[in-house]
Every structure is written in structure tokens, then in C-alpha cells.
PDB file of C-alpha atoms in Angstrom:
ATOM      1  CA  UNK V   1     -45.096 -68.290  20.632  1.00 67.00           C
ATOM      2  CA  UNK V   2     -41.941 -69.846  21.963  1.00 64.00           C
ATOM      3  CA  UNK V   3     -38.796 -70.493  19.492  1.00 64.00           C
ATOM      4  CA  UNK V   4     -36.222 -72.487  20.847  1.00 65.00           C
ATOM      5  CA  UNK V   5     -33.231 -71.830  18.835  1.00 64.00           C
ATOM      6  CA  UNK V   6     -30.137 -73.617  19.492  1.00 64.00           C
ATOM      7  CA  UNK V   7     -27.111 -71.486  19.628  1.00 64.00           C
ATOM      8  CA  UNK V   8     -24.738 -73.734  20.629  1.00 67.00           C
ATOM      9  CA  UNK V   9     -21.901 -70.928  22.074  1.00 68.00           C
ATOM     10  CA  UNK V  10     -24.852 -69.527  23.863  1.00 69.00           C
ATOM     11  CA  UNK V  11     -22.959 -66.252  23.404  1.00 72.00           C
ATOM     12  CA  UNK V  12     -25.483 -63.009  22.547  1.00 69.00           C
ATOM     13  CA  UNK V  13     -23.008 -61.011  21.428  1.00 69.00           C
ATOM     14  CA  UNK V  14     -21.101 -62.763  18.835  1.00 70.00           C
ATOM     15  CA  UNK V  15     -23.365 -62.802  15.938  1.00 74.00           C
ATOM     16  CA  UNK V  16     -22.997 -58.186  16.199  1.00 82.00           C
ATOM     17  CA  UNK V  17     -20.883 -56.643  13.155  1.00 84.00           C
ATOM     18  CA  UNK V  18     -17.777 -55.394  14.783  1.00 86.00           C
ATOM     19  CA  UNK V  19     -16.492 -53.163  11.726  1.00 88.00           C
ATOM     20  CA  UNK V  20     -17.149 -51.274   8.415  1.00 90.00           C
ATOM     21  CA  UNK V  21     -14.795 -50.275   5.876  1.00 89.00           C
ATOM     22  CA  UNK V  22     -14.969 -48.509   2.328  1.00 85.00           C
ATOM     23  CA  UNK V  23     -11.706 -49.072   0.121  1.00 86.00           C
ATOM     24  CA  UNK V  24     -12.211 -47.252  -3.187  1.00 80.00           C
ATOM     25  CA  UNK V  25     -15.076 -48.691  -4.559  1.00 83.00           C
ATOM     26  CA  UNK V  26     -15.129 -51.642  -2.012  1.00 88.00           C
ATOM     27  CA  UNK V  27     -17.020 -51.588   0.884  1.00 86.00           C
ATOM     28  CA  UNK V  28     -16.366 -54.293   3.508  1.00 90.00           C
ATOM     29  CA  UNK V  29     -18.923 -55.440   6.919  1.00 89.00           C
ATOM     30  CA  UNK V  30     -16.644 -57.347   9.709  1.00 89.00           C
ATOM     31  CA  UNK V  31     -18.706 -59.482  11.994  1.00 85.00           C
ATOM     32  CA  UNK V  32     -17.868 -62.626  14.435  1.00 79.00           C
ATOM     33  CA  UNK V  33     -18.272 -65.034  10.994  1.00 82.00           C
ATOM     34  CA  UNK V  34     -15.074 -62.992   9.089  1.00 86.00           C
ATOM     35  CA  UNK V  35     -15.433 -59.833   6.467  1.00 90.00           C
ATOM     36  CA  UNK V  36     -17.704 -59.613   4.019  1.00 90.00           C
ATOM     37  CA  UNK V  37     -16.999 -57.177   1.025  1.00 91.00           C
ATOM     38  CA  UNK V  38     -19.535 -56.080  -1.626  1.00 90.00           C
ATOM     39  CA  UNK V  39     -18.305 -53.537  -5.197  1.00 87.00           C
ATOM     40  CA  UNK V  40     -20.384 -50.303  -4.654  1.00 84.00           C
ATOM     41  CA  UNK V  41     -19.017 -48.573  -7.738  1.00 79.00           C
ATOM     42  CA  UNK V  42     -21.915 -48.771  -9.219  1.00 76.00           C
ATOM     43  CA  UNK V  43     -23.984 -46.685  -7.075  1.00 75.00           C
ATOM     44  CA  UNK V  44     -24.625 -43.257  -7.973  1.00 68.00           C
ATOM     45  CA  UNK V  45     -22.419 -41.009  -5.724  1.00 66.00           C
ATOM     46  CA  UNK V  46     -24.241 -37.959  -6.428  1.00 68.00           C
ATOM     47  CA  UNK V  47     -20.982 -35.741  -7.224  1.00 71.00           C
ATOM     48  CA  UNK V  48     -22.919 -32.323  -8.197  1.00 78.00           C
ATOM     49  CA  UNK V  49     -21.092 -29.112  -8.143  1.00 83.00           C
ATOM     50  CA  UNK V  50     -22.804 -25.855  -7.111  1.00 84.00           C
ATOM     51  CA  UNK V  51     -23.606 -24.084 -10.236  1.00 83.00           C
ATOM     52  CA  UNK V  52     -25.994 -21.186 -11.479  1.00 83.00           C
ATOM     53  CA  UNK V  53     -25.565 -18.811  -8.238  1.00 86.00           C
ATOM     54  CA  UNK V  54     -26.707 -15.335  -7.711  1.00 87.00           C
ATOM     55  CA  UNK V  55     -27.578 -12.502  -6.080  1.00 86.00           C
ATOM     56  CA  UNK V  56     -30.203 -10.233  -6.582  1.00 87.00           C
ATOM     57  CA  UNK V  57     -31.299  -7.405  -4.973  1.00 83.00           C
ATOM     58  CA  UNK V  58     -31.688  -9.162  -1.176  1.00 83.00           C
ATOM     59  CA  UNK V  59     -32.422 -12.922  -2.771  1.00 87.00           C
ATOM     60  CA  UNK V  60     -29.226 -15.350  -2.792  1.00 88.00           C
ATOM     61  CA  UNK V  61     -29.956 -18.086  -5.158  1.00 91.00           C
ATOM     62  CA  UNK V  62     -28.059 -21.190  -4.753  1.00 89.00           C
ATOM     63  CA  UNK V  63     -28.193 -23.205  -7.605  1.00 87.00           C
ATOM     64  CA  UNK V  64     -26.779 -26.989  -7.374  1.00 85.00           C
ATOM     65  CA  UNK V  65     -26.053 -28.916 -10.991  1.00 83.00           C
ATOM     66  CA  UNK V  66     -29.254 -31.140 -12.580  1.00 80.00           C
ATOM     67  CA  UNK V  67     -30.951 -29.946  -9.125  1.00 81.00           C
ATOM     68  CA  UNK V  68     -33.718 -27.480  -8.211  1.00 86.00           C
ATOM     69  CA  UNK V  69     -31.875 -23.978  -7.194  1.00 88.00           C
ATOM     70  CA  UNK V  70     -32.669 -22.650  -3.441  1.00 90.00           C
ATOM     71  CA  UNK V  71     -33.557 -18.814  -3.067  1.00 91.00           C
ATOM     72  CA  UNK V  72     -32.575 -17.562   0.111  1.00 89.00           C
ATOM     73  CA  UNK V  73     -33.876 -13.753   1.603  1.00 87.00           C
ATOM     74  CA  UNK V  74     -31.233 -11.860   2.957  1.00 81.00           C
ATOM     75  CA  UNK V  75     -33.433  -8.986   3.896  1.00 78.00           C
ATOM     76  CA  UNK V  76     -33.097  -9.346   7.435  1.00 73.00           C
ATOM     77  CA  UNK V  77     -29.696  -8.854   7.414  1.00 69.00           C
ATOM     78  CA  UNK V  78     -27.762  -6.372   8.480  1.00 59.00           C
ATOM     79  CA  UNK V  79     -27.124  -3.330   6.582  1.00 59.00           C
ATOM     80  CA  UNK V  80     -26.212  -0.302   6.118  1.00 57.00           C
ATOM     81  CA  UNK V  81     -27.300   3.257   4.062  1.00 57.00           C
ATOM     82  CA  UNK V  82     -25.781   6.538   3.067  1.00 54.00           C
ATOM     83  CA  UNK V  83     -27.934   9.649   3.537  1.00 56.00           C
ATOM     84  CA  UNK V  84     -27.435  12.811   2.809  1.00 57.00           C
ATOM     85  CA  UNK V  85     -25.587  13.559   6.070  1.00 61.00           C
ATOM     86  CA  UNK V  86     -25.361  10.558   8.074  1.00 65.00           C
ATOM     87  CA  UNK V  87     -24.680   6.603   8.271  1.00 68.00           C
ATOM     88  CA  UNK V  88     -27.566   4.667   9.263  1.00 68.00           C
ATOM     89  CA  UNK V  89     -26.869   1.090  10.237  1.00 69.00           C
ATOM     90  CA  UNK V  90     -29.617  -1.311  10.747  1.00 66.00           C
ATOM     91  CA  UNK V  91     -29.128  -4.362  13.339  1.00 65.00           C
ATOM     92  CA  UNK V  92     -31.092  -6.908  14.951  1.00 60.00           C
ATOM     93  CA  UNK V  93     -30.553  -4.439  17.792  1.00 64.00           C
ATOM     94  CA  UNK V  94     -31.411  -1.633  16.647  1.00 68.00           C
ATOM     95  CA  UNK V  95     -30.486   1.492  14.186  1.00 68.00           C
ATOM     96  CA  UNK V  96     -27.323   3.088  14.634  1.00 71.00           C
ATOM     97  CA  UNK V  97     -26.722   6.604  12.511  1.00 69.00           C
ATOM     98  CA  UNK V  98     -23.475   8.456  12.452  1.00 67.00           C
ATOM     99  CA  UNK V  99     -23.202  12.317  11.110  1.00 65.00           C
ATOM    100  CA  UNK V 100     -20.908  12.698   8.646  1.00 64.00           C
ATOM    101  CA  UNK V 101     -21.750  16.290   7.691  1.00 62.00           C
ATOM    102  CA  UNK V 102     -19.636  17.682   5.076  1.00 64.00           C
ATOM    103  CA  UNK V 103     -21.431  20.885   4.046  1.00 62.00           C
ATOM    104  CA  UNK V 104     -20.598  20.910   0.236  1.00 67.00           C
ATOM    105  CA  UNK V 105     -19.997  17.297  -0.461  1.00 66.00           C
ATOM    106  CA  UNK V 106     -17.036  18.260  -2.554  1.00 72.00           C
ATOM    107  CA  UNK V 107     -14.370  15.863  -2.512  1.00 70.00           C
ATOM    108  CA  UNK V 108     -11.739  18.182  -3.831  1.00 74.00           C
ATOM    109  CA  UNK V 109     -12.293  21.623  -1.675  1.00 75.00           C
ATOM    110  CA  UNK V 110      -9.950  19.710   0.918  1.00 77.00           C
ATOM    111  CA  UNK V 111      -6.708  19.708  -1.128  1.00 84.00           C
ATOM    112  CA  UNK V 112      -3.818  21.875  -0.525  1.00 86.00           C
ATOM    113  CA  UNK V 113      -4.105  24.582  -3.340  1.00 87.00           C
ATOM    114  CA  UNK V 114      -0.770  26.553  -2.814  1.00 88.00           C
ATOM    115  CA  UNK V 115       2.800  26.840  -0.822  1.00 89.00           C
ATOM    116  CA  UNK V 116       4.867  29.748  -0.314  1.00 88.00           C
ATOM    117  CA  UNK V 117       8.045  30.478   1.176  1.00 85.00           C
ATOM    118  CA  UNK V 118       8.404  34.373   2.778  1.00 86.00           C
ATOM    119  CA  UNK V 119      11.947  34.999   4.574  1.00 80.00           C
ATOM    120  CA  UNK V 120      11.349  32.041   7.430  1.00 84.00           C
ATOM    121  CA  UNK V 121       7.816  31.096   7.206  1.00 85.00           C
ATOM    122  CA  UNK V 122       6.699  28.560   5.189  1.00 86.00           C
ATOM    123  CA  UNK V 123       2.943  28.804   3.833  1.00 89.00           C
ATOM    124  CA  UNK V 124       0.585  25.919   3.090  1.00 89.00           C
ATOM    125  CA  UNK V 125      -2.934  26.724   1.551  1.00 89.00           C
ATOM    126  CA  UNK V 126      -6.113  24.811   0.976  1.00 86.00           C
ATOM    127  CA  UNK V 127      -9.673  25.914   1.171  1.00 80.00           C
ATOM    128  CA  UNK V 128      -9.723  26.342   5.031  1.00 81.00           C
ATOM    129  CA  UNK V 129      -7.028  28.629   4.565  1.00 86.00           C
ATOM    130  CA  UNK V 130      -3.017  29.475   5.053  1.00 88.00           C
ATOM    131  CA  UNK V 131      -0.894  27.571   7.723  1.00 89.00           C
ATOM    132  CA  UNK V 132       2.279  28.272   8.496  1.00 88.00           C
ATOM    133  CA  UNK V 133       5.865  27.249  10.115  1.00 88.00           C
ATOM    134  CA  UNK V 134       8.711  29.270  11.057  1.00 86.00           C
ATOM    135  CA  UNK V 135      12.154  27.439   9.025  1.00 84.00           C
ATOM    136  CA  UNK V 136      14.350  29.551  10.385  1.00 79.00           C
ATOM    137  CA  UNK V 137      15.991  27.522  12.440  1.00 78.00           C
ATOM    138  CA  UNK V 138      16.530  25.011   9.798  1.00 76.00           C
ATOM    139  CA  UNK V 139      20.414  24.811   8.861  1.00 69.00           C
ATOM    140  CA  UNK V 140      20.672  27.329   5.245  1.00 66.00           C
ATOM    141  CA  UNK V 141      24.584  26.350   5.035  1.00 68.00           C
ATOM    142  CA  UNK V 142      25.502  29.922   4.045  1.00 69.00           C
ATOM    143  CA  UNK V 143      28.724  29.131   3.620  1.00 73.00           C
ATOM    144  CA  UNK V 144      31.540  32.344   2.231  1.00 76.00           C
ATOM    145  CA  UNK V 145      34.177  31.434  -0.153  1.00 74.00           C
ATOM    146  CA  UNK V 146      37.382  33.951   0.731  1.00 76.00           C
ATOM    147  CA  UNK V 147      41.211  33.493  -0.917  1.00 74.00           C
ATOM    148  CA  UNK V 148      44.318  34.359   0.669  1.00 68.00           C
ATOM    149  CA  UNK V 149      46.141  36.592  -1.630  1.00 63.00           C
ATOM    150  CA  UNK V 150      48.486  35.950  -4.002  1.00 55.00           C
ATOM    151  CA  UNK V 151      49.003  31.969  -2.795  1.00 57.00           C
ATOM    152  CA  UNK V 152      46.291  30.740  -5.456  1.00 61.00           C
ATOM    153  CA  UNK V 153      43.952  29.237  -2.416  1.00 71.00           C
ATOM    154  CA  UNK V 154      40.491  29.147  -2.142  1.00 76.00           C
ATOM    155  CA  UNK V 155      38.527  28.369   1.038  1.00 75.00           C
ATOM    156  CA  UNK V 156      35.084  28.142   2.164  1.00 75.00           C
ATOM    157  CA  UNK V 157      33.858  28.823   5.957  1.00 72.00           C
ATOM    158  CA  UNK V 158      33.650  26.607   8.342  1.00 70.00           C
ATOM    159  CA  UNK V 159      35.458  23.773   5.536  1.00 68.00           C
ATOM    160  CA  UNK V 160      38.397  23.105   3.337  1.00 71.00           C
ATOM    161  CA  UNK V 161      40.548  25.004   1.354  1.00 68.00           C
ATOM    162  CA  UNK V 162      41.218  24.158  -2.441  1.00 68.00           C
ATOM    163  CA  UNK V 163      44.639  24.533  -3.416  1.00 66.00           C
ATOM    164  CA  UNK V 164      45.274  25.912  -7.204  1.00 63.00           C
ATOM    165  CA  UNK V 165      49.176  26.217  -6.989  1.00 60.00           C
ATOM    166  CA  UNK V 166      49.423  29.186  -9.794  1.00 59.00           C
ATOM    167  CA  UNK V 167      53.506  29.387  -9.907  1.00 61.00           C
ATOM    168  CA  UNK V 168      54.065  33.330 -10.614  1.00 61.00           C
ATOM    169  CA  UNK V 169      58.149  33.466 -10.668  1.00 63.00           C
ATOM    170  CA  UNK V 170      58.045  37.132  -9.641  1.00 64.00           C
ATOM    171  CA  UNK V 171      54.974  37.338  -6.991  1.00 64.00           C
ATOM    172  CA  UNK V 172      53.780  40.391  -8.114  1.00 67.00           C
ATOM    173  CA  UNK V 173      50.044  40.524  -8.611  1.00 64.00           C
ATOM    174  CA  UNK V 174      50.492  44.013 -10.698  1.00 64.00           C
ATOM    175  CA  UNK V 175      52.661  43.277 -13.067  1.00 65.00           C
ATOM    176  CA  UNK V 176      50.345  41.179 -15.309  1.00 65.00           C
ATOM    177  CA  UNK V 177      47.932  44.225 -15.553  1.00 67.00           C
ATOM    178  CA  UNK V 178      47.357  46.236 -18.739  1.00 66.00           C
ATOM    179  CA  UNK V 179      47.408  49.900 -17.767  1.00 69.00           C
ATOM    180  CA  UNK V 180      46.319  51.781 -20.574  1.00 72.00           C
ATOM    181  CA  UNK V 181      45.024  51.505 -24.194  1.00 73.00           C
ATOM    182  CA  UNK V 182      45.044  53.998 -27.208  1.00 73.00           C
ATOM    183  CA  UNK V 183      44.188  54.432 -30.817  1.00 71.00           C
ATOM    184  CA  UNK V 184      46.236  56.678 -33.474  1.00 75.00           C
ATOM    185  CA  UNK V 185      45.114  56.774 -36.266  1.00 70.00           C
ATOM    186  CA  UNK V 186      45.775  53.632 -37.751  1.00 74.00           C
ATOM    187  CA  UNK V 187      47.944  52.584 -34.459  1.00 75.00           C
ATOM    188  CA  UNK V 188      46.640  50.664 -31.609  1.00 76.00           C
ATOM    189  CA  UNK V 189      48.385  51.057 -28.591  1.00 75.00           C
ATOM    190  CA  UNK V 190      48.085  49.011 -25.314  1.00 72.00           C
ATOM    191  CA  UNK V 191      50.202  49.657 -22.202  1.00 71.00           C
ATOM    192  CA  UNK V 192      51.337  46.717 -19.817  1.00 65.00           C
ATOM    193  CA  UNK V 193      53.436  47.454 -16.282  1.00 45.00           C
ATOM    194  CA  UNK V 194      56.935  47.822 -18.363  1.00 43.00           C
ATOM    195  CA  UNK V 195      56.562  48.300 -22.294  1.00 41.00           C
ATOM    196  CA  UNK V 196      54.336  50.094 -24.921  1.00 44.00           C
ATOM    197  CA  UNK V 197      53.609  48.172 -27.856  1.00 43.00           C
TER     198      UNK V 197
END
């Protein structure tokens, strides 16, 4: 059957859509002929959130809103278990286990338990035992306070001194001295460098 159809630009190509657009709720077909638009915003657009997920045991389910929920294994994944002794992990490639011996399993047998300090050593002790470090080389700043006489000053070695200016008019560092005491009776007696009183 032979149609002959008169085209009269004889072009093949013309009649093709040449673009699509969507503009909010307008969508819009461009062809040789001009644009023609069309009001979609009535179709159902199918906005469901994910909703009702879980995990259970080795089954994720993945649950989708007014929808059918999907269960997915997870079995063959990768994983890993504790023993007694060891880390086994489990891979496509194969199993893997690391020793982690312990002995007691007690998580607190590791803590320090004491510290001592003997002359220069210092002393640290946990369940394994004492270790210790020689201090003695650490700096003690064992400083001696000394005065020089009768000036009132007060230094300390390897440092300042402290001046205390005590104005004595005579100098004499004896002469401020009681020398003697006494009872008599009813008399008290106490004895200074010059007088009895």
C-alpha cells in the first residue's frame, strides 16, 4: 500500500519535538509547530516518605508509607564475634581471628593500686607489680635562710635578702636580755642587764 502524502517543505525532520520543559505544575513539548503546554498538577506525584523501618536480628525491613515494606537479609554480611579469647571476623574472604588473651578477664586488675616516695625513688604499683624512677636529680630547692647579726637582715641562699630595719639606738644585742628571776615571799623579782626591780 502506497500513501502519497504531500508535505509540501519536503523536510523529514521538521515535524521532531525539539524540547521538553516542566515549570511547577506546567509541563511544556516544543516542536517545529511552536510549544505546547498541558497543567499536570493533577497527577499523582507519588510523594511517600520511608516509614516503619527496622532491624531485626539480620533482617532490615524497609518500610515505605501506604506501600508494601521490603525485608532485606543481611546475613551475608560481614561480621564479627567475641569469644572467650579471641576476635573472629567473618568475610567474603575468609575468617580472620585475633587472640586477645587476658587470663582473668578483669577489667580492673590493670589499675595502678599505690605510689610511694622512698629518699629518691619514686614507686608506682598495680597488679603486675612496683616500678620505679630515681627523682633525685629533680631540683628540691633546699634553700637556707641565715641573718647577719645585729643589722635586722634576713637572706635566703642562692636569693634575696629581706631587709627588717630594727633601729636599736645602742647596738647592743645583750642589753635587752632578762638575766635572772626570783620569788620572796610575796616579792617577785626579775633582773634585766642594769636594774633589779
Amino acid at each position: 500500500l502506497v500513501l502519497n502524502v504531500d508535505d509540501a517543505d519536503a523536510d523529514p525532520t521538521n515535524e521532531f519535538n525539539t524540547g521538553i520543559g516542566f515549570d511547577g505544575a506546567i509541563l511544556t513539548v516544543t516542536d517545529g509547530g511552536g510549544d505546547q503546554t498541558i497543567d499536570i498538577s493533577g497527577v499523582n506525584t507519588d510523594d511517600q516518605n520511608i516509614s516503619g523501618s527496622g532491624l531485626s536480628g539480620t533482617d532490615l525491613t524497609i518500610g515505605i508509607e501506604d506501600g508494601t515494606s521490603e525485608i532485606v537479609d543481611l546475613s551475608s554480611l560481614d561480621e564479627s564475634v567475641v569469644g572467650a579469647n579471641d576476635i573472629t571476623v567473618t568475610e567474603a574472604g575468609g575468617v580472620y581471628t585475633v587472640d586477645y588473651v587476658d587470663g582473668d578477664k578483669d577489667s580492673t586488675n590493670e589499675f595502678n593500686t599505690g605510689i610511694s616516695f622512698d629518699g629518691t625513688n619514686l614507686t608506682v604499683t598495680d597488679a603486675g607489680g612496683d616500678q620505679a624512677v630515681d627523682i633525685s636529680s629533680v631540683n628540691t630547692d633546699d634553700q637556707t635562710l641565715a641573718t647577719d647579726g645585729t643589722a635586722g637582715n634576713i637572706s635566703i641562699e642562692d636569693g634575696n635578702a629581706l631587709v627588717l630595719n630594727v633601729d636599736d639606738a645602742d647596738a647592743d644585742p645583750t642589753n635587752e636580755f632578762n638575766t635572772g628571776i626570783g620569788f620572796d615571799g610575796a616579792i617577785l623579782t626579775v633582773t634585766d642587764g642594769t636594774s633589779v626591780v
